[in-house]
PDB file of C-alpha atoms in Angstrom:
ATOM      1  CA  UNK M  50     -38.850 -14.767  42.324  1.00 31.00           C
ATOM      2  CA  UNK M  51     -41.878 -16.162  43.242  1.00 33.00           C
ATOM      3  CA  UNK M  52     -43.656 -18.418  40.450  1.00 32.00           C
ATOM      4  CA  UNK M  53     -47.547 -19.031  40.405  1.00 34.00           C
ATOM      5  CA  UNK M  54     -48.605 -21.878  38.320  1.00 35.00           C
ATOM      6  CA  UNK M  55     -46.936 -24.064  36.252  1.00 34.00           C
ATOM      7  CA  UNK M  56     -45.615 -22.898  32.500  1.00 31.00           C
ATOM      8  CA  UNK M  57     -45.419 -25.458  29.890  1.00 33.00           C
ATOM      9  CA  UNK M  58     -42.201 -25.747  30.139  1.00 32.00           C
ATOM     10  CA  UNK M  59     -42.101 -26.481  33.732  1.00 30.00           C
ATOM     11  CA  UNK M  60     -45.142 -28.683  33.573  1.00 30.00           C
ATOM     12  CA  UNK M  61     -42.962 -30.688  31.004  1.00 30.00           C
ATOM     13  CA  UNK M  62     -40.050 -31.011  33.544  1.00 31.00           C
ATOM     14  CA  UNK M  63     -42.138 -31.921  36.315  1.00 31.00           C
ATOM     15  CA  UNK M  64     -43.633 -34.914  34.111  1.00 31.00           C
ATOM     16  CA  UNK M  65     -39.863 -35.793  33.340  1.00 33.00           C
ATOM     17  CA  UNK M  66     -39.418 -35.811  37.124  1.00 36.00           C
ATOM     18  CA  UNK M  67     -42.697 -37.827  37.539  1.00 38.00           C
ATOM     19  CA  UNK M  68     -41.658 -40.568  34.981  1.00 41.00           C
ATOM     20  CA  UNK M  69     -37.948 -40.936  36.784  1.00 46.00           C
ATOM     21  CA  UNK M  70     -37.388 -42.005  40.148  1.00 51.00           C
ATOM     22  CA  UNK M  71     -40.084 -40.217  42.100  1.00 55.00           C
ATOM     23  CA  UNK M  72     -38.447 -36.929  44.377  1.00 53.00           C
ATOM     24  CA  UNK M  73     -39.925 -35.455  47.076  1.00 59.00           C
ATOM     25  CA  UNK M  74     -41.413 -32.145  46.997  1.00 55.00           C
ATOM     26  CA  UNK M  75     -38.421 -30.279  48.377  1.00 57.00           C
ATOM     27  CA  UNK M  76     -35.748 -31.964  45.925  1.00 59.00           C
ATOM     28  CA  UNK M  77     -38.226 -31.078  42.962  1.00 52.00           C
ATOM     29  CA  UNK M  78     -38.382 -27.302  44.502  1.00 54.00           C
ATOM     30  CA  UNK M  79     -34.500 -27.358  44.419  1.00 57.00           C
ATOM     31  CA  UNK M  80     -33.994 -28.735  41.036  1.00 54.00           C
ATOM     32  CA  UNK M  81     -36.622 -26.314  39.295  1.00 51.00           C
ATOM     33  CA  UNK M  82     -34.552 -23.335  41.244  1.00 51.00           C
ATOM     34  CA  UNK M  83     -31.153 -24.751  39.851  1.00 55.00           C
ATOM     35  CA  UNK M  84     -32.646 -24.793  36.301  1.00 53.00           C
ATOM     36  CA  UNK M  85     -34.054 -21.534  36.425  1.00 50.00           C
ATOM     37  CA  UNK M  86     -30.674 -20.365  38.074  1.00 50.00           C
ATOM     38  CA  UNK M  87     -29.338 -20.773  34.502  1.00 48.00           C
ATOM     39  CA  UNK M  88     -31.784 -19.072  33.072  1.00 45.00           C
ATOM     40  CA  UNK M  89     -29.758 -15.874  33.348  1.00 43.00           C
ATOM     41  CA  UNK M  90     -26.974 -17.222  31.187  1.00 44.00           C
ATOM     42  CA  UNK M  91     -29.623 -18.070  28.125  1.00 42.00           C
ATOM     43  CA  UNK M  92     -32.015 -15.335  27.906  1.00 45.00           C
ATOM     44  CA  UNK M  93     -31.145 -11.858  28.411  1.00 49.00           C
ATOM     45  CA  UNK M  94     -33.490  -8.627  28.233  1.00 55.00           C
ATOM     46  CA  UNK M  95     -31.803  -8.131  25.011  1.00 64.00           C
ATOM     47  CA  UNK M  96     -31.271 -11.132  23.001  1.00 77.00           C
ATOM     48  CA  UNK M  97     -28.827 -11.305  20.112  1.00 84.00           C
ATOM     49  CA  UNK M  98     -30.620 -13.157  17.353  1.00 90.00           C
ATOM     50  CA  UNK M  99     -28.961 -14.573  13.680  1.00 92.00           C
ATOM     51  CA  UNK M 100     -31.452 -13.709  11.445  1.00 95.00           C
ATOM     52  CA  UNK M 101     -32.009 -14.620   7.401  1.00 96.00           C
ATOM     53  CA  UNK M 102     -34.584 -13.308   5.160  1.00 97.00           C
ATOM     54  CA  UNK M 103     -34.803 -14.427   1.561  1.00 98.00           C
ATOM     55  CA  UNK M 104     -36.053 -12.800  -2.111  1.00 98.00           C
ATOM     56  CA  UNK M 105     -38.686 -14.308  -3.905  1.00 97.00           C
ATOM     57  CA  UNK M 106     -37.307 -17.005  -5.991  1.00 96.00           C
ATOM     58  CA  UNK M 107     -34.257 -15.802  -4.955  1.00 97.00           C
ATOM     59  CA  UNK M 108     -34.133 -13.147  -7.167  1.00 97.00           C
ATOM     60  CA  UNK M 109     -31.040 -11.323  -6.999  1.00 97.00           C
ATOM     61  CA  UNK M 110     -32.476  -7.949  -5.366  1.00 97.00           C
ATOM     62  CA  UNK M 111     -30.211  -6.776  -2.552  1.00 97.00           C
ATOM     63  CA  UNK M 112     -26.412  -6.310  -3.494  1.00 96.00           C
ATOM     64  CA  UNK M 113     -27.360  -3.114  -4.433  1.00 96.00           C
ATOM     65  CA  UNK M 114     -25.977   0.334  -3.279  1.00 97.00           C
ATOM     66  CA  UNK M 115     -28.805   1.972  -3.043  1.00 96.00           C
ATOM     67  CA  UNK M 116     -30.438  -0.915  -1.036  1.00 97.00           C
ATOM     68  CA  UNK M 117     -27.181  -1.205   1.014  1.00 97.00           C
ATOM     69  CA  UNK M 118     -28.269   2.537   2.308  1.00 97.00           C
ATOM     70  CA  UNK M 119     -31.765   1.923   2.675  1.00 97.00           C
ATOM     71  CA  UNK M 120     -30.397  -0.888   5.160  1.00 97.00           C
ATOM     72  CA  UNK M 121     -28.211   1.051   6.741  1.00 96.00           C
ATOM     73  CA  UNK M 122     -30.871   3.977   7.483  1.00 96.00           C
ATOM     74  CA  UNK M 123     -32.763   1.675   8.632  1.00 96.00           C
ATOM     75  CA  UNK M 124     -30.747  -0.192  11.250  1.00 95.00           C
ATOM     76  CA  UNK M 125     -29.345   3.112  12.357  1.00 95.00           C
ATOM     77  CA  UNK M 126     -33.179   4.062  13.943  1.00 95.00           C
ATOM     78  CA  UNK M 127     -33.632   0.823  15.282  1.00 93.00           C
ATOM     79  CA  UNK M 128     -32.760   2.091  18.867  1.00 92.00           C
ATOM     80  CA  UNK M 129     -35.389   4.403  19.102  1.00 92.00           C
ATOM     81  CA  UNK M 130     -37.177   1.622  18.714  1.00 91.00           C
ATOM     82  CA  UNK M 131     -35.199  -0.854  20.480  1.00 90.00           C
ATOM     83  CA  UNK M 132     -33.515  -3.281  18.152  1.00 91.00           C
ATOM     84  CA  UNK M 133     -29.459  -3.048  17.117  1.00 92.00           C
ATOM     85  CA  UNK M 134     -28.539  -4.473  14.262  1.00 93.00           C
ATOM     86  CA  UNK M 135     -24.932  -5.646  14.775  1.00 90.00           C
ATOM     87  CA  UNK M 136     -22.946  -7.512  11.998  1.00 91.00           C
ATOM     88  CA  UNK M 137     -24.862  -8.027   8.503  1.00 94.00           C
ATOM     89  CA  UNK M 138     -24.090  -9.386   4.707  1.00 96.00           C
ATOM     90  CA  UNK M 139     -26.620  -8.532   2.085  1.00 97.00           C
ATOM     91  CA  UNK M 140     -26.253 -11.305  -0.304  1.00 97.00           C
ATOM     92  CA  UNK M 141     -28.134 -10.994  -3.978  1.00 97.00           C
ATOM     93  CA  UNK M 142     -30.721 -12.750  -2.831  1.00 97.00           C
ATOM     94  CA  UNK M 143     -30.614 -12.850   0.643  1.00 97.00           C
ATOM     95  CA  UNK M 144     -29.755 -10.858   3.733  1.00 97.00           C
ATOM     96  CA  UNK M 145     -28.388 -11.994   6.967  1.00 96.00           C
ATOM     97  CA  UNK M 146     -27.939  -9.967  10.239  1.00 95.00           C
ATOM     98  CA  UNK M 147     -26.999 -10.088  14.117  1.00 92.00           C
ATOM     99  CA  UNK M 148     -29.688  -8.400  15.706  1.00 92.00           C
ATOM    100  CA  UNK M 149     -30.522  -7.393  20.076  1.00 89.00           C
ATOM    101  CA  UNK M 150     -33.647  -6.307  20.768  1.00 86.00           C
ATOM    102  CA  UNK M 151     -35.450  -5.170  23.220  1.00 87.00           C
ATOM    103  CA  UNK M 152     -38.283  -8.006  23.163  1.00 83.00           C
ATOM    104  CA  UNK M 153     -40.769  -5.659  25.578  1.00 86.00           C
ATOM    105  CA  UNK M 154     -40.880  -3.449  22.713  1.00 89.00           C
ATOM    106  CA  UNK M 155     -40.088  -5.364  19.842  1.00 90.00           C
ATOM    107  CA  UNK M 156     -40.937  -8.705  18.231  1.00 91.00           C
ATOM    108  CA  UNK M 157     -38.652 -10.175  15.905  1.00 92.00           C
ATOM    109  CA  UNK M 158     -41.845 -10.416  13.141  1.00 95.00           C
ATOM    110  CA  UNK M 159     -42.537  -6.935  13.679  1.00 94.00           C
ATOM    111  CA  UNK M 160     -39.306  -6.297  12.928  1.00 95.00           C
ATOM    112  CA  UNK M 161     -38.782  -8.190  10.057  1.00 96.00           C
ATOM    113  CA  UNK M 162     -42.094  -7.120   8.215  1.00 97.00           C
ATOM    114  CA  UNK M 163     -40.736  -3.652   9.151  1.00 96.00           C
ATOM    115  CA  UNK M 164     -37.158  -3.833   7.020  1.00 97.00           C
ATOM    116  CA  UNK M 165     -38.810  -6.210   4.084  1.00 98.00           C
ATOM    117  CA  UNK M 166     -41.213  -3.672   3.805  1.00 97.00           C
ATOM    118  CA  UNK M 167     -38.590  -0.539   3.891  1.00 97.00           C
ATOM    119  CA  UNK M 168     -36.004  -2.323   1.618  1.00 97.00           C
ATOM    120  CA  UNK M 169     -39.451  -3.241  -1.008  1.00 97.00           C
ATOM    121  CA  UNK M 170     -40.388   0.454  -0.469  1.00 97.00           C
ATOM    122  CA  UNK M 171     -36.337   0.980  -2.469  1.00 97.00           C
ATOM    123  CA  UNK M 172     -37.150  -1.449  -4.889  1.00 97.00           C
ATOM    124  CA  UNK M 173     -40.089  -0.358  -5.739  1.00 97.00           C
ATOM    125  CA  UNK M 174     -38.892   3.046  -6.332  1.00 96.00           C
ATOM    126  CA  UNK M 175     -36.088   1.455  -8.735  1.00 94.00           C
ATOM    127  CA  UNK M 176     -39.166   0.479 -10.563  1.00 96.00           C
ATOM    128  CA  UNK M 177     -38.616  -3.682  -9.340  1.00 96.00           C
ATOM    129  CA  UNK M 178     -42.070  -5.407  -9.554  1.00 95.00           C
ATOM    130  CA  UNK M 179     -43.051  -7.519  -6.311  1.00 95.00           C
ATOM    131  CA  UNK M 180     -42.858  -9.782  -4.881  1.00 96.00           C
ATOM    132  CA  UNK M 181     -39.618  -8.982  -3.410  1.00 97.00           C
ATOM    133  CA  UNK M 182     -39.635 -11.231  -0.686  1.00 97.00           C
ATOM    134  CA  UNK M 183     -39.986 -15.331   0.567  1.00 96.00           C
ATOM    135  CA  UNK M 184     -42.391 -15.101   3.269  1.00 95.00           C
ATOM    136  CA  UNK M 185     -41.048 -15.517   6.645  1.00 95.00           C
ATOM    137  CA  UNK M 186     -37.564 -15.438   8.023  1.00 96.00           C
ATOM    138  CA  UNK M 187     -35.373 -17.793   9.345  1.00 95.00           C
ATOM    139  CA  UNK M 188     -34.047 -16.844  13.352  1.00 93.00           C
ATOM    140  CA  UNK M 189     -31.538 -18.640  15.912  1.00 89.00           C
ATOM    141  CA  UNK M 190     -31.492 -17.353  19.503  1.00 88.00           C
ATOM    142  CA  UNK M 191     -27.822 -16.519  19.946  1.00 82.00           C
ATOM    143  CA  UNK M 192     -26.543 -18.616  23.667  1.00 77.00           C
ATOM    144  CA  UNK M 193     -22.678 -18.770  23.167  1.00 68.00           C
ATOM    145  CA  UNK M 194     -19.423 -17.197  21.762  1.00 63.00           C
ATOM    146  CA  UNK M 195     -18.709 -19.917  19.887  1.00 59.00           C
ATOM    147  CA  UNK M 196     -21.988 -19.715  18.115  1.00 71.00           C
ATOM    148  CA  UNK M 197     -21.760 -15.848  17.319  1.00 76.00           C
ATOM    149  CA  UNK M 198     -18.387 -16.848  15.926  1.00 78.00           C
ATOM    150  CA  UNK M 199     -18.938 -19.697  13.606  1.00 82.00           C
ATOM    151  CA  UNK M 200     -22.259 -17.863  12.342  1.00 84.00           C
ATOM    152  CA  UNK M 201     -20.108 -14.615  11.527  1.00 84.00           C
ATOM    153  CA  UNK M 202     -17.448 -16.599   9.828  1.00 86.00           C
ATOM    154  CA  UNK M 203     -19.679 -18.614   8.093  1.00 88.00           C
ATOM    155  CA  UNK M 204     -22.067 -15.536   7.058  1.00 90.00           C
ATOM    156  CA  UNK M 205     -19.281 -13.174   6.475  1.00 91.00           C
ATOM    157  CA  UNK M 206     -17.595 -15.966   3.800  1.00 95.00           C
ATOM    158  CA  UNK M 207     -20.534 -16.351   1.970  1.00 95.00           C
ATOM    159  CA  UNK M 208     -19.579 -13.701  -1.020  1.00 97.00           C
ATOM    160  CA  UNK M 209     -16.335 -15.588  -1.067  1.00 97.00           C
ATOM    161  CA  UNK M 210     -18.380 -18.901  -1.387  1.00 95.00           C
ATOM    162  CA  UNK M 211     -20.659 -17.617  -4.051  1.00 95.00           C
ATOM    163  CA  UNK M 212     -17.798 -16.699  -6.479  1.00 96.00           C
ATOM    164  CA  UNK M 213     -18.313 -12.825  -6.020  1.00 97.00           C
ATOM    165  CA  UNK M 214     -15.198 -12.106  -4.697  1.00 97.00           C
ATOM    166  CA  UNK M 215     -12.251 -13.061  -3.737  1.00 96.00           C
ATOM    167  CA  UNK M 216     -11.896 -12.151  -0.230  1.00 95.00           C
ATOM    168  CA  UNK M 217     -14.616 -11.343   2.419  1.00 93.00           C
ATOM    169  CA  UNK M 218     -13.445  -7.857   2.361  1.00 92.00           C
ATOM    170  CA  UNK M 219     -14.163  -7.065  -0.672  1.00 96.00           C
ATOM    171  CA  UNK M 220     -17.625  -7.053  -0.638  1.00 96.00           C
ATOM    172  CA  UNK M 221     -18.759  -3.948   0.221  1.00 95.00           C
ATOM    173  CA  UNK M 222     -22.484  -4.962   1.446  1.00 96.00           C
ATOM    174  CA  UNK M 223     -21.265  -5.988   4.609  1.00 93.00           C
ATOM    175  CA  UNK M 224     -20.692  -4.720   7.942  1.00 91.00           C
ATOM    176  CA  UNK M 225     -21.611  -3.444  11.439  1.00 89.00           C
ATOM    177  CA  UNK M 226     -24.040  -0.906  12.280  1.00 89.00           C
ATOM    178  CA  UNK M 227     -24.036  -1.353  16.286  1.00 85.00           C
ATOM    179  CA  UNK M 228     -21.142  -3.353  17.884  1.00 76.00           C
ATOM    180  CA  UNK M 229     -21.826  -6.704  18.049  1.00 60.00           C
ATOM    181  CA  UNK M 230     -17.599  -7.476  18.413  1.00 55.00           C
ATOM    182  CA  UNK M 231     -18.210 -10.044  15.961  1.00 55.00           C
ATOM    183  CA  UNK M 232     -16.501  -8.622  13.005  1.00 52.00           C
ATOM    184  CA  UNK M 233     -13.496  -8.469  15.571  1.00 51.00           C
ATOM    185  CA  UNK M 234     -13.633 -12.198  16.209  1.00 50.00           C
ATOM    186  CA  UNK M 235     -15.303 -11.081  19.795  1.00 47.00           C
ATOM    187  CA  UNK M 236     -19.081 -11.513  21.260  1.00 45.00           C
ATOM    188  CA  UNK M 237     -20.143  -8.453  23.040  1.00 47.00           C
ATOM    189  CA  UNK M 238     -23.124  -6.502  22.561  1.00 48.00           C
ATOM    190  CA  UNK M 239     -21.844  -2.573  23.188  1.00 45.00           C
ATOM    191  CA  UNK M 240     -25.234  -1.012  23.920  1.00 41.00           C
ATOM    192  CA  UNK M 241     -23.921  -0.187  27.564  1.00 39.00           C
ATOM    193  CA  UNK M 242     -25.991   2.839  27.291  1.00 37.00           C
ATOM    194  CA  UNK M 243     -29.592   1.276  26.629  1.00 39.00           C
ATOM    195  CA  UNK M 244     -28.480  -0.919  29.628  1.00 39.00           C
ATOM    196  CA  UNK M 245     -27.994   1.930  31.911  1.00 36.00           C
ATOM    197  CA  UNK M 246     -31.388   3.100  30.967  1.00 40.00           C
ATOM    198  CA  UNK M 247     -32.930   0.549  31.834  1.00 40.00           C
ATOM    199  CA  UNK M 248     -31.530  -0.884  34.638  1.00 36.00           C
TER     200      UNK M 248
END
């Protein structure tokens, strides 16, 4: 790969360089290529993202069937649109999910405007006044096993934690739409199939 310019981010590691004992050219050429070598074990074409999006004053909106199957209609057309939704508790007043996307396609905004809207479009039909929801969302870039993990048992507890159950599994606004392997205590992304397309 050939880079032109400098981004930000390398502009930033060249002034680290600068401010350390100085290299020459050829060591600084090396070092940027080992950093970038990594690159492929961080970002991906198809990131897996935690995501949280809260009601308005956390009213409690979504631990509701028929919002549990406007969710679930939704996620299931994300691929035509490039986005999996993976592993996902809808809270009362709060949802979280593990989400890939296709980011030429996709942005995670886009997305999330997309379901708040959908899931306000249920409310409103209920006859629920807005607002229905916080503005913005809360996202962490997914980079290690261990992270998927402790986010799923720490989301998929949450119920437990908030007195509405007993036991994770009995809260039945939970699950997986797309396999993430994370509600079987494993981290891969099974979308094998939008991979082949596009590689």
């Amino acid at each position: 790969m050939l880079l032109t310019g400098r981004s930000p981010s390398l502009q930033l590691f060249w002034f680290r360089q600068k401010t350390s004992t100085p290299l020459r050219k050829s060591d600084k050429l090396r070092s940027v290529h080992n950093r970038l070598g990594r690159l492929d074990r961080i970002y991906v074409r198809a990131p897996i993202y935690f995501l949280t999006a809260c009601t308005a004053q956390r009213r409690p909106l979504l631990a509701k069937q028929d919002v549990h199957e406007a969710f679930i209609r939704f996620a299931k057309q994300g691929p035509a649109y490039g986005v999996w939704i993976g592993a996902y508790v809808l809270m009362p007043d709060h949802v979280h999910a593990f989400v890939a996307l296709d980011a030429e396609r996709v942005n995670l905004s886009a997305l999330m405007k997309s379901l708040k809207n959908v899931l306000s479009k249920e409310l409103r039909e209920r006859g629920v006044a807005p607002p229905h929801w916080q503005k913005g969302f809360f996202d962490h870039l997914l980079r290690s096993q261990e992270s998927a993990g402790e986010k799923w048992k720490y989301v998929r507890e949450n119920p437990v934690r908030a007195g509405l159950v007993a036991h994770s599994n009995e809260w039945t606004y939970l699950g997986e739409i797309f396999c993430t392997g994370l509600s079987r205590g494993t981290f891969v992304m099974c979308v094998l199939a939008f991979y082949s397309r596009v590689w």
